[in-house]
Every structure is written in C-alpha cells, then in structure tokens.
Coordinates of N, CA and C in Angstrom, one line a residue:
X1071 N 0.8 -1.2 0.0 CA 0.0 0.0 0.0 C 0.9 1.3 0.0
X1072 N 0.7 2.1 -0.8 CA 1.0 3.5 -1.0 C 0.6 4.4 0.5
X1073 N 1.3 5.2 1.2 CA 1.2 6.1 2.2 C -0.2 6.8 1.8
X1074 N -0.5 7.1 1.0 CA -2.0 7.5 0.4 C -3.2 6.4 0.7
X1075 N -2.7 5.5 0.3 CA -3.7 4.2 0.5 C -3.8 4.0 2.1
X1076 N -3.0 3.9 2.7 CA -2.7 3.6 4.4 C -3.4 4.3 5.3
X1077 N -3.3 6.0 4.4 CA -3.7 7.2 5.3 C -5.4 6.7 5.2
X1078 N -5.9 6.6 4.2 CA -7.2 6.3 3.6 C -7.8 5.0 4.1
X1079 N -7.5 4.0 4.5 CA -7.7 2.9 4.8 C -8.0 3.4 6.6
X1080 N -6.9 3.9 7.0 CA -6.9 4.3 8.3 C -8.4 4.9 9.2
X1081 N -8.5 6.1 7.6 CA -10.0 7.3 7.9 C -11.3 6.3 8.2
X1082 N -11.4 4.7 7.7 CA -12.3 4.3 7.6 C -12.4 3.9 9.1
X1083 N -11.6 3.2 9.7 CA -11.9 2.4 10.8 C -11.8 2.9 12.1
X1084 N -10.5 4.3 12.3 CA -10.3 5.0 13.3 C -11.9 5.6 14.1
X1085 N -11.9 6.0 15.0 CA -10.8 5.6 16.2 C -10.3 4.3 16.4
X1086 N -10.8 2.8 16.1 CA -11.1 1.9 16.4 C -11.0 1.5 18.1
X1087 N -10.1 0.7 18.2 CA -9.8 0.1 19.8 C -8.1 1.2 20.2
X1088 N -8.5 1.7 21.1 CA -7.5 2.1 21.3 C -7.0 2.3 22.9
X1089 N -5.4 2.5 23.1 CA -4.9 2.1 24.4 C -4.0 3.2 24.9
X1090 N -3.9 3.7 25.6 CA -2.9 5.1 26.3 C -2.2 4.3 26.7
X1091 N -0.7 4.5 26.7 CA 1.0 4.1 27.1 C 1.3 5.3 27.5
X1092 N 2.2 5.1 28.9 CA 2.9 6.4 29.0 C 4.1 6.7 27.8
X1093 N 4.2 8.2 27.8 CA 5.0 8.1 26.8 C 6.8 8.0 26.7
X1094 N 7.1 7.4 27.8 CA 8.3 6.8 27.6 C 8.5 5.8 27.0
X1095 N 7.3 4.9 26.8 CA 8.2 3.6 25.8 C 7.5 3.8 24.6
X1096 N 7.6 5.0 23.9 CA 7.4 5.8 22.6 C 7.8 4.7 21.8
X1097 N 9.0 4.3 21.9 CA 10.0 3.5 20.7 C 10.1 1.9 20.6
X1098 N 9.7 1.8 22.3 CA 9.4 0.4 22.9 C 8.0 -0.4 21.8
X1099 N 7.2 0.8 22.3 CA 6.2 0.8 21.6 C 5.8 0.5 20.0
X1100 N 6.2 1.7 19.5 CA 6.2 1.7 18.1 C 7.0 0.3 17.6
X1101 N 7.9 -0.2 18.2 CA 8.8 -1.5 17.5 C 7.4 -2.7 17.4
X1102 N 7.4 -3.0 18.8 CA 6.0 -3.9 18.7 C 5.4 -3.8 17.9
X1103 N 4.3 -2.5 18.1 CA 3.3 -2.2 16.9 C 3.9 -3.0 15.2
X1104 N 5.0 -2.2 15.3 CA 5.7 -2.8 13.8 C 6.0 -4.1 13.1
X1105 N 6.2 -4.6 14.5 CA 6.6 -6.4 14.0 C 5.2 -7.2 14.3
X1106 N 4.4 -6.9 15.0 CA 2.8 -8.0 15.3 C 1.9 -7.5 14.8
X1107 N 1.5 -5.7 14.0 CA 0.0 -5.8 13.5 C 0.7 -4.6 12.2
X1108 N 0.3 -5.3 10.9 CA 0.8 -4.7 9.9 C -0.2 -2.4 9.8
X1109 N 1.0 -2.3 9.2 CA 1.0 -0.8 9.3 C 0.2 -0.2 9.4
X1110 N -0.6 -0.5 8.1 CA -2.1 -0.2 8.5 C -3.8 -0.4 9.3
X1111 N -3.3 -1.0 10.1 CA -4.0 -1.6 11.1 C -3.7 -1.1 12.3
X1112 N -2.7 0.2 12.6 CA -2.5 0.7 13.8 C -1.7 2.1 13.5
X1113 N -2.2 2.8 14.2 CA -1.7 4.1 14.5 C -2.0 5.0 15.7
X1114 N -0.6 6.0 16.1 CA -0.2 6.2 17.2 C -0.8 8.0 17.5
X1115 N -1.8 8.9 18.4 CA -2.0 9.6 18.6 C -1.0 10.0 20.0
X1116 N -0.3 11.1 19.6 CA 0.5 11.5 20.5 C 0.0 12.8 21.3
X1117 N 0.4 12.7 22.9 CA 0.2 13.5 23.5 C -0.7 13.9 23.6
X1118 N -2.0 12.8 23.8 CA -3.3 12.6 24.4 C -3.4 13.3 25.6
X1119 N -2.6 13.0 26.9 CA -2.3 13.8 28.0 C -0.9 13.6 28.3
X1120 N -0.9 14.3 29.3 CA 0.8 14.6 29.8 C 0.9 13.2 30.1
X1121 N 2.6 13.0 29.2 CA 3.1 12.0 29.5 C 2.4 10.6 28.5
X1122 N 1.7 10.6 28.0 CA 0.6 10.0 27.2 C 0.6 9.8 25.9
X1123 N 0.9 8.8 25.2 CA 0.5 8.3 23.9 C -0.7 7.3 23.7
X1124 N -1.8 7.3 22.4 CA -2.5 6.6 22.2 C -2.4 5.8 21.1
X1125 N -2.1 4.5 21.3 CA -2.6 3.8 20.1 C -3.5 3.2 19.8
X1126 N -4.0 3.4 18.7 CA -5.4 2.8 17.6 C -5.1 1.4 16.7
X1127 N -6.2 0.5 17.2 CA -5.7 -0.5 16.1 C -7.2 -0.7 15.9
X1128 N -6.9 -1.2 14.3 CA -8.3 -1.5 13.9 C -9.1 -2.6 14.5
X1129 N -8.3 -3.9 14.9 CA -8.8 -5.2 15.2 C -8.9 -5.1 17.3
X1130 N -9.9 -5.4 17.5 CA -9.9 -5.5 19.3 C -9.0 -6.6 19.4
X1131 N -9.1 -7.7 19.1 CA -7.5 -9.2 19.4 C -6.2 -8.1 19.7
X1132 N -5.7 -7.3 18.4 CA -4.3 -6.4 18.7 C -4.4 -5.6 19.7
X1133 N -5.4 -4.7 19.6 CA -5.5 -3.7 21.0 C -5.7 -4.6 22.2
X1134 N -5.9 -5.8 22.5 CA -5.9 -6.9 23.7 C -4.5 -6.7 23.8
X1135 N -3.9 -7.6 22.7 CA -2.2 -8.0 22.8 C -1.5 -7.1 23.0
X1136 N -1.5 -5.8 22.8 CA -0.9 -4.7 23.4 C -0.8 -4.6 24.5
X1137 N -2.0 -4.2 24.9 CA -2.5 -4.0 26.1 C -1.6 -5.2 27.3
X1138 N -1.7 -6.4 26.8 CA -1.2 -7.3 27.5 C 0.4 -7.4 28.1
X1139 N 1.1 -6.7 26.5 CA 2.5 -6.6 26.5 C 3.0 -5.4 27.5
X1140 N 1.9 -4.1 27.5 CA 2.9 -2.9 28.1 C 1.2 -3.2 29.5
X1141 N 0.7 -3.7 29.8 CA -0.4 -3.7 30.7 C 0.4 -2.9 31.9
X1142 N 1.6 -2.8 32.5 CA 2.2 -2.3 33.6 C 2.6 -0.3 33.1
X1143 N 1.9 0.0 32.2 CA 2.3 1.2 31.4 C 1.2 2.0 30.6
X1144 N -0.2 1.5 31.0 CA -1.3 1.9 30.4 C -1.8 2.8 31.1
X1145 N -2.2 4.2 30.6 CA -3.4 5.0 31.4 C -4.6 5.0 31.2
X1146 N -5.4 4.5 31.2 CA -6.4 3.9 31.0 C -7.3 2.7 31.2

C-alpha cells in the first residue's frame, strides 16, 4: 500500500480500539506495533495527555495483545 492508500484505509476504521502508554516507551512501543500488527492496522496519537500516547488498532484481538504486553504502562 502506498502512504495514500494507508492514510485512507486508516480514515475508515479509526478511532477503532485504542490504548494510552505512558509516553516513555514511545520506541518500545512503536517496534511492537511494527513487527505484530501490519501498518495499516495501527496508528499512534501522540500526547493525548501529559506524558501519554494513544494507540489505535483497527482489530480489538491487537488492542488486547498490546494491552497485554505494556499492561504495567497503560493509562487507562
């Protein structure tokens, strides 16, 4: 998919399921995302609140497994 296509695939499903991380494991984060739920099926809203990142995945199974992996780092 083209960055065009991604952005547009995204508009359909968002907000979907999504999970507050504090935002120190920014990078921790994003790696996961990257290797378990392909690109378009997740995206990251930054600086929801202090300290705070949100991630959106389209599928509730990934937003579980997240959730599961950083569960000790969630605001929410």
């Amino acid at each position: 998919m083209t960055p065009q296509e991604i952005f547009e695939y995204r508009l359909r499903w968002k907000p979907g399921t999504c999970v507050a991380v504090h935002s120190d494991l920014e990078n921790r984060a994003k790696t996961w995302c990257n290797k378990n739920v392909p690109k378009h099926q997740w995206t990251i809203v930054e600086y929801t609140d202090v300290y705070e990142h949100t991630y959106c995945f389209e599928s509730v199974e990934a937003a579980e497994k997240f959730n599961i992996e950083f569960q000790d780092w969630t605001t929410n």
